[in-house]
């Protein structure tokens, strides 16, 4: 399956792309973090490390002074360059970011760290390219709820998933100071959808994918109707972060 907006990027399960009804839940679950944190990028020089389809980098470009995006995949880079001209996109390995020392104010890294083989090296690179006082904004699936009780991630594209304590340890050992740890949760409307689909709209979608079966009309309608507003983003002081769907860390370069 490809993105109907450009006919180029395949829906592999590794990246999330907009414009597909069957993918809309995952797209909105990722998009909400961009929308809630984009204000931290206002007027800043921003690097998105691992930009994927590019919609997030373009959203950040609404408020940032400059957005540089890096991705390893050449086809993805070509797609972003053609579709999002406001974004300066470069093909590179995240283990060696193609930017000078202290050259950006914010590094955005959403739903990427779990794909990387050398996570500490990437964090070291983020510290290097950030200016003093700069922010690292990172999100990742919560290992506790995404691959519960498993040593190997459910998603075959993931190398190492993290819980909140492990993510905080990774960042602080890499030289960052934690500003906040947050979590993405289902809001009331998604809780209603969970109840309609056997207790979990996520499991209902995964069952369709695993079985390669047609989508029931009611499930597809609910998934296609999900909006960013259906997710809550809460701080660890307000909710049990271990119960979150995704972790969202904000860390500062001293």
PDB file of C-alpha atoms in Angstrom:
ATOM      1  CA  UNK A   1       0.000   0.000   0.000  1.00  0.00           C
ATOM      2  CA  UNK A   2       1.304   3.484  -0.793  1.00  0.00           C
ATOM      3  CA  UNK A   3       0.535   7.022   0.273  1.00  0.00           C
ATOM      4  CA  UNK A   4      -2.161   8.252  -2.153  1.00  0.00           C
ATOM      5  CA  UNK A   5      -0.872  11.795  -1.808  1.00  0.00           C
ATOM      6  CA  UNK A   6       2.322  11.090  -3.715  1.00  0.00           C
ATOM      7  CA  UNK A   7       2.229   7.465  -4.856  1.00  0.00           C
ATOM      8  CA  UNK A   8       5.744   6.868  -3.571  1.00  0.00           C
ATOM      9  CA  UNK A   9       6.165   5.764   0.047  1.00  0.00           C
ATOM     10  CA  UNK A  10       5.059   2.223   0.890  1.00  0.00           C
ATOM     11  CA  UNK A  11       3.146   1.573   4.094  1.00  0.00           C
ATOM     12  CA  UNK A  12       5.652  -0.813   5.651  1.00  0.00           C
ATOM     13  CA  UNK A  13       4.701  -0.611   9.317  1.00  0.00           C
ATOM     14  CA  UNK A  14       7.968   1.179  10.068  1.00  0.00           C
ATOM     15  CA  UNK A  15       6.726   4.698   9.303  1.00  0.00           C
ATOM     16  CA  UNK A  16       3.378   6.384   9.767  1.00  0.00           C
ATOM     17  CA  UNK A  17       1.908   8.292   6.852  1.00  0.00           C
ATOM     18  CA  UNK A  18      -1.135  10.569   6.593  1.00  0.00           C
ATOM     19  CA  UNK A  19      -4.105  10.164   4.310  1.00  0.00           C
ATOM     20  CA  UNK A  20      -5.020   6.504   4.858  1.00  0.00           C
ATOM     21  CA  UNK A  21      -8.166   5.574   6.758  1.00  0.00           C
ATOM     22  CA  UNK A  22      -6.671   2.305   8.040  1.00  0.00           C
ATOM     23  CA  UNK A  23      -3.553   4.132   9.297  1.00  0.00           C
ATOM     24  CA  UNK A  24      -5.364   7.092  10.839  1.00  0.00           C
ATOM     25  CA  UNK A  25      -5.264   5.935  14.476  1.00  0.00           C
ATOM     26  CA  UNK A  26      -1.473   5.597  14.436  1.00  0.00           C
ATOM     27  CA  UNK A  27      -1.035   8.805  12.459  1.00  0.00           C
ATOM     28  CA  UNK A  28      -3.099  10.817  14.956  1.00  0.00           C
ATOM     29  CA  UNK A  29      -1.351   9.153  17.909  1.00  0.00           C
ATOM     30  CA  UNK A  30       1.965  10.405  16.519  1.00  0.00           C
ATOM     31  CA  UNK A  31       0.661  13.762  15.293  1.00  0.00           C
ATOM     32  CA  UNK A  32      -0.674  14.757  18.710  1.00  0.00           C
ATOM     33  CA  UNK A  33       2.858  14.938  20.124  1.00  0.00           C
ATOM     34  CA  UNK A  34       4.009  17.245  17.320  1.00  0.00           C
ATOM     35  CA  UNK A  35       1.019  19.509  17.876  1.00  0.00           C
ATOM     36  CA  UNK A  36       1.310  19.653  21.671  1.00  0.00           C
ATOM     37  CA  UNK A  37       5.069  20.325  21.674  1.00  0.00           C
ATOM     38  CA  UNK A  38       5.473  22.455  18.548  1.00  0.00           C
ATOM     39  CA  UNK A  39       5.298  25.633  20.627  1.00  0.00           C
ATOM     40  CA  UNK A  40       8.686  24.730  22.117  1.00  0.00           C
ATOM     41  CA  UNK A  41      10.116  25.129  18.602  1.00  0.00           C
ATOM     42  CA  UNK A  42       8.762  28.640  17.992  1.00  0.00           C
ATOM     43  CA  UNK A  43      11.440  30.908  16.540  1.00  0.00           C
ATOM     44  CA  UNK A  44      14.088  28.188  16.956  1.00  0.00           C
ATOM     45  CA  UNK A  45      16.557  26.347  14.736  1.00  0.00           C
ATOM     46  CA  UNK A  46      15.216  22.793  14.819  1.00  0.00           C
ATOM     47  CA  UNK A  47      16.591  19.423  13.777  1.00  0.00           C
ATOM     48  CA  UNK A  48      14.197  16.531  13.303  1.00  0.00           C
ATOM     49  CA  UNK A  49      16.325  13.418  13.602  1.00  0.00           C
ATOM     50  CA  UNK A  50      14.440  10.675  11.788  1.00  0.00           C
ATOM     51  CA  UNK A  51      11.729  12.595   9.962  1.00  0.00           C
ATOM     52  CA  UNK A  52       9.899   9.729   8.246  1.00  0.00           C
ATOM     53  CA  UNK A  53       7.192  10.931   5.864  1.00  0.00           C
ATOM     54  CA  UNK A  54       7.895  14.543   6.796  1.00  0.00           C
ATOM     55  CA  UNK A  55       4.492  15.760   7.938  1.00  0.00           C
ATOM     56  CA  UNK A  56       5.841  16.509  11.420  1.00  0.00           C
ATOM     57  CA  UNK A  57       8.815  18.514  10.203  1.00  0.00           C
ATOM     58  CA  UNK A  58       6.452  20.542   8.021  1.00  0.00           C
ATOM     59  CA  UNK A  59       4.136  21.136  10.979  1.00  0.00           C
ATOM     60  CA  UNK A  60       7.079  22.409  13.025  1.00  0.00           C
ATOM     61  CA  UNK A  61       8.057  24.669  10.096  1.00  0.00           C
ATOM     62  CA  UNK A  62       4.854  26.633  10.794  1.00  0.00           C
ATOM     63  CA  UNK A  63       6.506  28.101  13.902  1.00  0.00           C
ATOM     64  CA  UNK A  64      10.268  27.436  13.748  1.00  0.00           C
ATOM     65  CA  UNK A  65      12.902  29.750  12.288  1.00  0.00           C
ATOM     66  CA  UNK A  66      14.479  26.830  10.396  1.00  0.00           C
ATOM     67  CA  UNK A  67      13.857  23.087  10.192  1.00  0.00           C
ATOM     68  CA  UNK A  68      16.513  20.605   9.138  1.00  0.00           C
ATOM     69  CA  UNK A  69      15.344  17.002   8.795  1.00  0.00           C
ATOM     70  CA  UNK A  70      17.534  13.909   8.648  1.00  0.00           C
ATOM     71  CA  UNK A  71      16.522  10.414   7.600  1.00  0.00           C
ATOM     72  CA  UNK A  72      18.510   7.343   6.624  1.00  0.00           C
ATOM     73  CA  UNK A  73      16.229   6.220   3.786  1.00  0.00           C
ATOM     74  CA  UNK A  74      16.963   7.806   0.390  1.00  0.00           C
ATOM     75  CA  UNK A  75      13.399   7.363  -0.937  1.00  0.00           C
ATOM     76  CA  UNK A  76      12.024   9.056   2.166  1.00  0.00           C
ATOM     77  CA  UNK A  77      14.432  11.982   1.760  1.00  0.00           C
ATOM     78  CA  UNK A  78      13.396  12.420  -1.886  1.00  0.00           C
ATOM     79  CA  UNK A  79       9.736  12.347  -0.864  1.00  0.00           C
ATOM     80  CA  UNK A  80      10.197  14.974   1.864  1.00  0.00           C
ATOM     81  CA  UNK A  81      12.217  17.204  -0.447  1.00  0.00           C
ATOM     82  CA  UNK A  82       9.476  17.117  -3.086  1.00  0.00           C
ATOM     83  CA  UNK A  83       6.456  17.356  -0.806  1.00  0.00           C
ATOM     84  CA  UNK A  84       7.628  19.723   1.959  1.00  0.00           C
ATOM     85  CA  UNK A  85       9.811  22.457   0.436  1.00  0.00           C
ATOM     86  CA  UNK A  86       9.992  24.411   3.707  1.00  0.00           C
ATOM     87  CA  UNK A  87      12.047  21.585   5.226  1.00  0.00           C
ATOM     88  CA  UNK A  88      15.774  21.240   4.523  1.00  0.00           C
ATOM     89  CA  UNK A  89      16.193  17.462   4.364  1.00  0.00           C
ATOM     90  CA  UNK A  90      19.432  15.463   4.368  1.00  0.00           C
ATOM     91  CA  UNK A  91      20.147  11.743   4.025  1.00  0.00           C
ATOM     92  CA  UNK A  92      22.387  10.579   6.879  1.00  0.00           C
ATOM     93  CA  UNK A  93      22.859   8.052   9.665  1.00  0.00           C
ATOM     94  CA  UNK A  94      21.577   9.271  13.035  1.00  0.00           C
ATOM     95  CA  UNK A  95      24.700   7.866  14.674  1.00  0.00           C
ATOM     96  CA  UNK A  96      26.645  10.668  12.955  1.00  0.00           C
ATOM     97  CA  UNK A  97      24.449  13.721  12.489  1.00  0.00           C
ATOM     98  CA  UNK A  98      25.506  15.947   9.559  1.00  0.00           C
ATOM     99  CA  UNK A  99      25.457  19.184  11.599  1.00  0.00           C
ATOM    100  CA  UNK A 100      28.165  21.243  13.310  1.00  0.00           C
ATOM    101  CA  UNK A 101      28.536  21.351  17.074  1.00  0.00           C
ATOM    102  CA  UNK A 102      26.063  23.611  18.939  1.00  0.00           C
ATOM    103  CA  UNK A 103      24.155  24.458  15.750  1.00  0.00           C
ATOM    104  CA  UNK A 104      20.480  23.965  16.735  1.00  0.00           C
ATOM    105  CA  UNK A 105      18.157  24.938  19.571  1.00  0.00           C
ATOM    106  CA  UNK A 106      15.863  21.910  19.504  1.00  0.00           C
ATOM    107  CA  UNK A 107      16.242  18.275  18.449  1.00  0.00           C
ATOM    108  CA  UNK A 108      12.967  16.475  17.737  1.00  0.00           C
ATOM    109  CA  UNK A 109      13.042  12.669  17.785  1.00  0.00           C
ATOM    110  CA  UNK A 110       9.571  11.179  17.757  1.00  0.00           C
ATOM    111  CA  UNK A 111       8.978   7.431  17.459  1.00  0.00           C
ATOM    112  CA  UNK A 112      12.551   6.783  16.304  1.00  0.00           C
ATOM    113  CA  UNK A 113      14.818   5.832  19.233  1.00  0.00           C
ATOM    114  CA  UNK A 114      13.243   2.345  19.422  1.00  0.00           C
ATOM    115  CA  UNK A 115      14.505   1.665  15.866  1.00  0.00           C
ATOM    116  CA  UNK A 116      18.156   2.471  16.598  1.00  0.00           C
ATOM    117  CA  UNK A 117      20.848  -0.097  17.327  1.00  0.00           C
ATOM    118  CA  UNK A 118      23.145   2.296  19.199  1.00  0.00           C
ATOM    119  CA  UNK A 119      20.855   4.477  21.260  1.00  0.00           C
ATOM    120  CA  UNK A 120      23.579   6.000  23.508  1.00  0.00           C
ATOM    121  CA  UNK A 121      25.587   7.108  20.465  1.00  0.00           C
ATOM    122  CA  UNK A 122      22.553   8.889  19.061  1.00  0.00           C
ATOM    123  CA  UNK A 123      21.935  10.675  22.373  1.00  0.00           C
ATOM    124  CA  UNK A 124      25.605  11.751  22.367  1.00  0.00           C
ATOM    125  CA  UNK A 125      25.099  13.203  18.896  1.00  0.00           C
ATOM    126  CA  UNK A 126      22.017  15.104  20.050  1.00  0.00           C
ATOM    127  CA  UNK A 127      24.022  16.620  22.907  1.00  0.00           C
ATOM    128  CA  UNK A 128      26.768  17.622  20.477  1.00  0.00           C
ATOM    129  CA  UNK A 129      24.568  19.485  17.992  1.00  0.00           C
ATOM    130  CA  UNK A 130      22.439  21.276  20.589  1.00  0.00           C
ATOM    131  CA  UNK A 131      23.317  24.690  21.925  1.00  0.00           C
ATOM    132  CA  UNK A 132      23.578  25.108  25.714  1.00  0.00           C
ATOM    133  CA  UNK A 133      20.054  25.240  27.104  1.00  0.00           C
ATOM    134  CA  UNK A 134      18.695  23.515  24.009  1.00  0.00           C
ATOM    135  CA  UNK A 135      15.906  20.955  24.171  1.00  0.00           C
ATOM    136  CA  UNK A 136      15.703  17.318  23.166  1.00  0.00           C
ATOM    137  CA  UNK A 137      12.084  16.311  22.542  1.00  0.00           C
ATOM    138  CA  UNK A 138      11.735  12.533  22.320  1.00  0.00           C
ATOM    139  CA  UNK A 139       8.803  10.138  22.100  1.00  0.00           C
ATOM    140  CA  UNK A 140       8.789   6.349  21.979  1.00  0.00           C
ATOM    141  CA  UNK A 141       6.324   3.515  22.580  1.00  0.00           C
ATOM    142  CA  UNK A 142       6.114   2.559  26.232  1.00  0.00           C
ATOM    143  CA  UNK A 143       7.652  -0.914  26.457  1.00  0.00           C
ATOM    144  CA  UNK A 144       5.356  -1.869  29.340  1.00  0.00           C
ATOM    145  CA  UNK A 145       2.162  -1.420  27.314  1.00  0.00           C
ATOM    146  CA  UNK A 146       3.477  -1.872  23.763  1.00  0.00           C
ATOM    147  CA  UNK A 147       5.236  -5.235  24.240  1.00  0.00           C
ATOM    148  CA  UNK A 148       3.951  -6.322  27.680  1.00  0.00           C
ATOM    149  CA  UNK A 149       5.960  -9.069  29.326  1.00  0.00           C
ATOM    150  CA  UNK A 150       8.145  -9.669  26.277  1.00  0.00           C
ATOM    151  CA  UNK A 151      11.914  -9.474  25.915  1.00  0.00           C
ATOM    152  CA  UNK A 152      11.644  -9.012  22.134  1.00  0.00           C
ATOM    153  CA  UNK A 153       9.562  -6.101  20.782  1.00  0.00           C
ATOM    154  CA  UNK A 154       6.281  -6.996  19.068  1.00  0.00           C
ATOM    155  CA  UNK A 155       7.115  -4.662  16.187  1.00  0.00           C
ATOM    156  CA  UNK A 156       9.799  -6.321  14.011  1.00  0.00           C
ATOM    157  CA  UNK A 157      11.244  -2.908  13.117  1.00  0.00           C
ATOM    158  CA  UNK A 158      12.044  -2.109  16.767  1.00  0.00           C
ATOM    159  CA  UNK A 159      15.452  -2.996  18.188  1.00  0.00           C
ATOM    160  CA  UNK A 160      15.015  -1.913  21.812  1.00  0.00           C
ATOM    161  CA  UNK A 161      11.926  -0.466  23.476  1.00  0.00           C
ATOM    162  CA  UNK A 162      12.068   1.498  26.733  1.00  0.00           C
ATOM    163  CA  UNK A 163       9.981   2.172  29.780  1.00  0.00           C
ATOM    164  CA  UNK A 164       9.959   5.591  31.462  1.00  0.00           C
ATOM    165  CA  UNK A 165      12.805   4.820  33.870  1.00  0.00           C
ATOM    166  CA  UNK A 166      14.963   3.383  31.093  1.00  0.00           C
ATOM    167  CA  UNK A 167      14.335   6.376  28.832  1.00  0.00           C
ATOM    168  CA  UNK A 168      15.214   8.826  31.612  1.00  0.00           C
ATOM    169  CA  UNK A 169      18.373   6.846  32.376  1.00  0.00           C
ATOM    170  CA  UNK A 170      19.397   6.840  28.705  1.00  0.00           C
ATOM    171  CA  UNK A 171      19.063  10.624  28.504  1.00  0.00           C
ATOM    172  CA  UNK A 172      20.669  11.518  31.821  1.00  0.00           C
ATOM    173  CA  UNK A 173      23.606   9.161  31.283  1.00  0.00           C
ATOM    174  CA  UNK A 174      24.025  10.853  27.900  1.00  0.00           C
ATOM    175  CA  UNK A 175      24.524  14.227  29.605  1.00  0.00           C
ATOM    176  CA  UNK A 176      20.993  15.655  29.549  1.00  0.00           C
ATOM    177  CA  UNK A 177      18.932  17.026  32.420  1.00  0.00           C
ATOM    178  CA  UNK A 178      15.346  15.790  32.467  1.00  0.00           C
ATOM    179  CA  UNK A 179      12.749  18.559  32.355  1.00  0.00           C
ATOM    180  CA  UNK A 180       9.666  16.345  32.254  1.00  0.00           C
ATOM    181  CA  UNK A 181       8.433  12.860  31.460  1.00  0.00           C
ATOM    182  CA  UNK A 182       4.985  12.672  29.929  1.00  0.00           C
ATOM    183  CA  UNK A 183       2.683  10.007  28.553  1.00  0.00           C
ATOM    184  CA  UNK A 184       0.121   9.663  25.774  1.00  0.00           C
ATOM    185  CA  UNK A 185      -3.191   8.146  26.887  1.00  0.00           C
ATOM    186  CA  UNK A 186      -6.582   7.456  25.337  1.00  0.00           C
ATOM    187  CA  UNK A 187      -9.075  10.190  26.104  1.00  0.00           C
ATOM    188  CA  UNK A 188     -12.809   9.624  26.743  1.00  0.00           C
ATOM    189  CA  UNK A 189     -13.851   9.147  23.092  1.00  0.00           C
ATOM    190  CA  UNK A 190     -11.130   6.563  22.481  1.00  0.00           C
ATOM    191  CA  UNK A 191     -12.121   4.803  25.700  1.00  0.00           C
ATOM    192  CA  UNK A 192     -15.620   4.494  24.219  1.00  0.00           C
ATOM    193  CA  UNK A 193     -14.120   3.046  21.032  1.00  0.00           C
ATOM    194  CA  UNK A 194     -12.103   0.575  23.117  1.00  0.00           C
ATOM    195  CA  UNK A 195     -15.334  -0.625  24.713  1.00  0.00           C
ATOM    196  CA  UNK A 196     -17.036  -1.003  21.332  1.00  0.00           C
ATOM    197  CA  UNK A 197     -14.229  -3.163  19.952  1.00  0.00           C
ATOM    198  CA  UNK A 198     -13.711  -5.854  22.553  1.00  0.00           C
ATOM    199  CA  UNK A 199     -11.845  -3.692  25.050  1.00  0.00           C
ATOM    200  CA  UNK A 200      -9.065  -2.407  22.771  1.00  0.00           C
ATOM    201  CA  UNK A 201      -9.298  -0.625  19.446  1.00  0.00           C
ATOM    202  CA  UNK A 202      -5.543  -1.217  19.140  1.00  0.00           C
ATOM    203  CA  UNK A 203      -5.919  -4.998  19.437  1.00  0.00           C
ATOM    204  CA  UNK A 204      -8.806  -4.925  16.977  1.00  0.00           C
ATOM    205  CA  UNK A 205      -6.596  -3.242  14.392  1.00  0.00           C
ATOM    206  CA  UNK A 206      -3.673  -5.592  15.015  1.00  0.00           C
ATOM    207  CA  UNK A 207      -5.970  -8.619  14.649  1.00  0.00           C
ATOM    208  CA  UNK A 208      -7.004  -7.381  11.191  1.00  0.00           C
ATOM    209  CA  UNK A 209      -3.390  -6.878  10.153  1.00  0.00           C
ATOM    210  CA  UNK A 210      -2.182 -10.243  11.457  1.00  0.00           C
ATOM    211  CA  UNK A 211      -5.058 -12.097   9.812  1.00  0.00           C
ATOM    212  CA  UNK A 212      -4.792  -9.982   6.646  1.00  0.00           C
ATOM    213  CA  UNK A 213      -8.575  -9.846   6.889  1.00  0.00           C
ATOM    214  CA  UNK A 214     -11.084  -7.238   5.681  1.00  0.00           C
ATOM    215  CA  UNK A 215     -11.883  -4.468   8.115  1.00  0.00           C
ATOM    216  CA  UNK A 216     -15.383  -4.482   9.634  1.00  0.00           C
ATOM    217  CA  UNK A 217     -17.187  -1.306   8.595  1.00  0.00           C
ATOM    218  CA  UNK A 218     -17.699  -0.152  12.186  1.00  0.00           C
ATOM    219  CA  UNK A 219     -14.011  -0.557  13.060  1.00  0.00           C
ATOM    220  CA  UNK A 220     -12.845   1.277   9.943  1.00  0.00           C
ATOM    221  CA  UNK A 221     -15.300   4.108  10.595  1.00  0.00           C
ATOM    222  CA  UNK A 222     -14.060   4.542  14.167  1.00  0.00           C
ATOM    223  CA  UNK A 223     -10.377   4.403  13.180  1.00  0.00           C
ATOM    224  CA  UNK A 224     -10.899   6.915  10.378  1.00  0.00           C
ATOM    225  CA  UNK A 225     -12.677   9.292  12.787  1.00  0.00           C
ATOM    226  CA  UNK A 226      -9.855   9.494  15.373  1.00  0.00           C
ATOM    227  CA  UNK A 227      -8.505  13.015  15.947  1.00  0.00           C
ATOM    228  CA  UNK A 228      -5.549  14.392  17.926  1.00  0.00           C
ATOM    229  CA  UNK A 229      -7.999  15.699  20.507  1.00  0.00           C
ATOM    230  CA  UNK A 230      -8.946  12.101  21.353  1.00  0.00           C
ATOM    231  CA  UNK A 231      -5.564  11.589  23.044  1.00  0.00           C
ATOM    232  CA  UNK A 232      -4.453  13.006  26.383  1.00  0.00           C
ATOM    233  CA  UNK A 233      -0.853  14.060  27.039  1.00  0.00           C
ATOM    234  CA  UNK A 234      -0.191  14.017  30.779  1.00  0.00           C
ATOM    235  CA  UNK A 235       2.814  14.554  33.031  1.00  0.00           C
ATOM    236  CA  UNK A 236       4.006  11.833  35.385  1.00  0.00           C
ATOM    237  CA  UNK A 237       2.833  13.906  38.346  1.00  0.00           C
ATOM    238  CA  UNK A 238      -0.745  13.630  37.080  1.00  0.00           C
ATOM    239  CA  UNK A 239      -0.970  10.076  35.671  1.00  0.00           C
ATOM    240  CA  UNK A 240       0.787   6.745  36.103  1.00  0.00           C
ATOM    241  CA  UNK A 241       3.298   6.985  33.252  1.00  0.00           C
ATOM    242  CA  UNK A 242       3.810   3.219  33.285  1.00  0.00           C
ATOM    243  CA  UNK A 243       0.224   2.928  31.992  1.00  0.00           C
ATOM    244  CA  UNK A 244       0.817   5.292  29.051  1.00  0.00           C
ATOM    245  CA  UNK A 245       0.799   4.239  25.410  1.00  0.00           C
ATOM    246  CA  UNK A 246       3.784   6.363  24.403  1.00  0.00           C
ATOM    247  CA  UNK A 247       6.419   8.147  26.465  1.00  0.00           C
ATOM    248  CA  UNK A 248       7.272  11.780  25.755  1.00  0.00           C
ATOM    249  CA  UNK A 249      10.476  13.127  27.301  1.00  0.00           C
ATOM    250  CA  UNK A 250      11.659  16.734  27.373  1.00  0.00           C
ATOM    251  CA  UNK A 251      15.342  17.044  28.270  1.00  0.00           C
ATOM    252  CA  UNK A 252      17.743  19.976  28.434  1.00  0.00           C
ATOM    253  CA  UNK A 253      21.347  20.241  27.312  1.00  0.00           C
ATOM    254  CA  UNK A 254      23.170  21.876  30.251  1.00  0.00           C
TER     255      UNK A 254
END
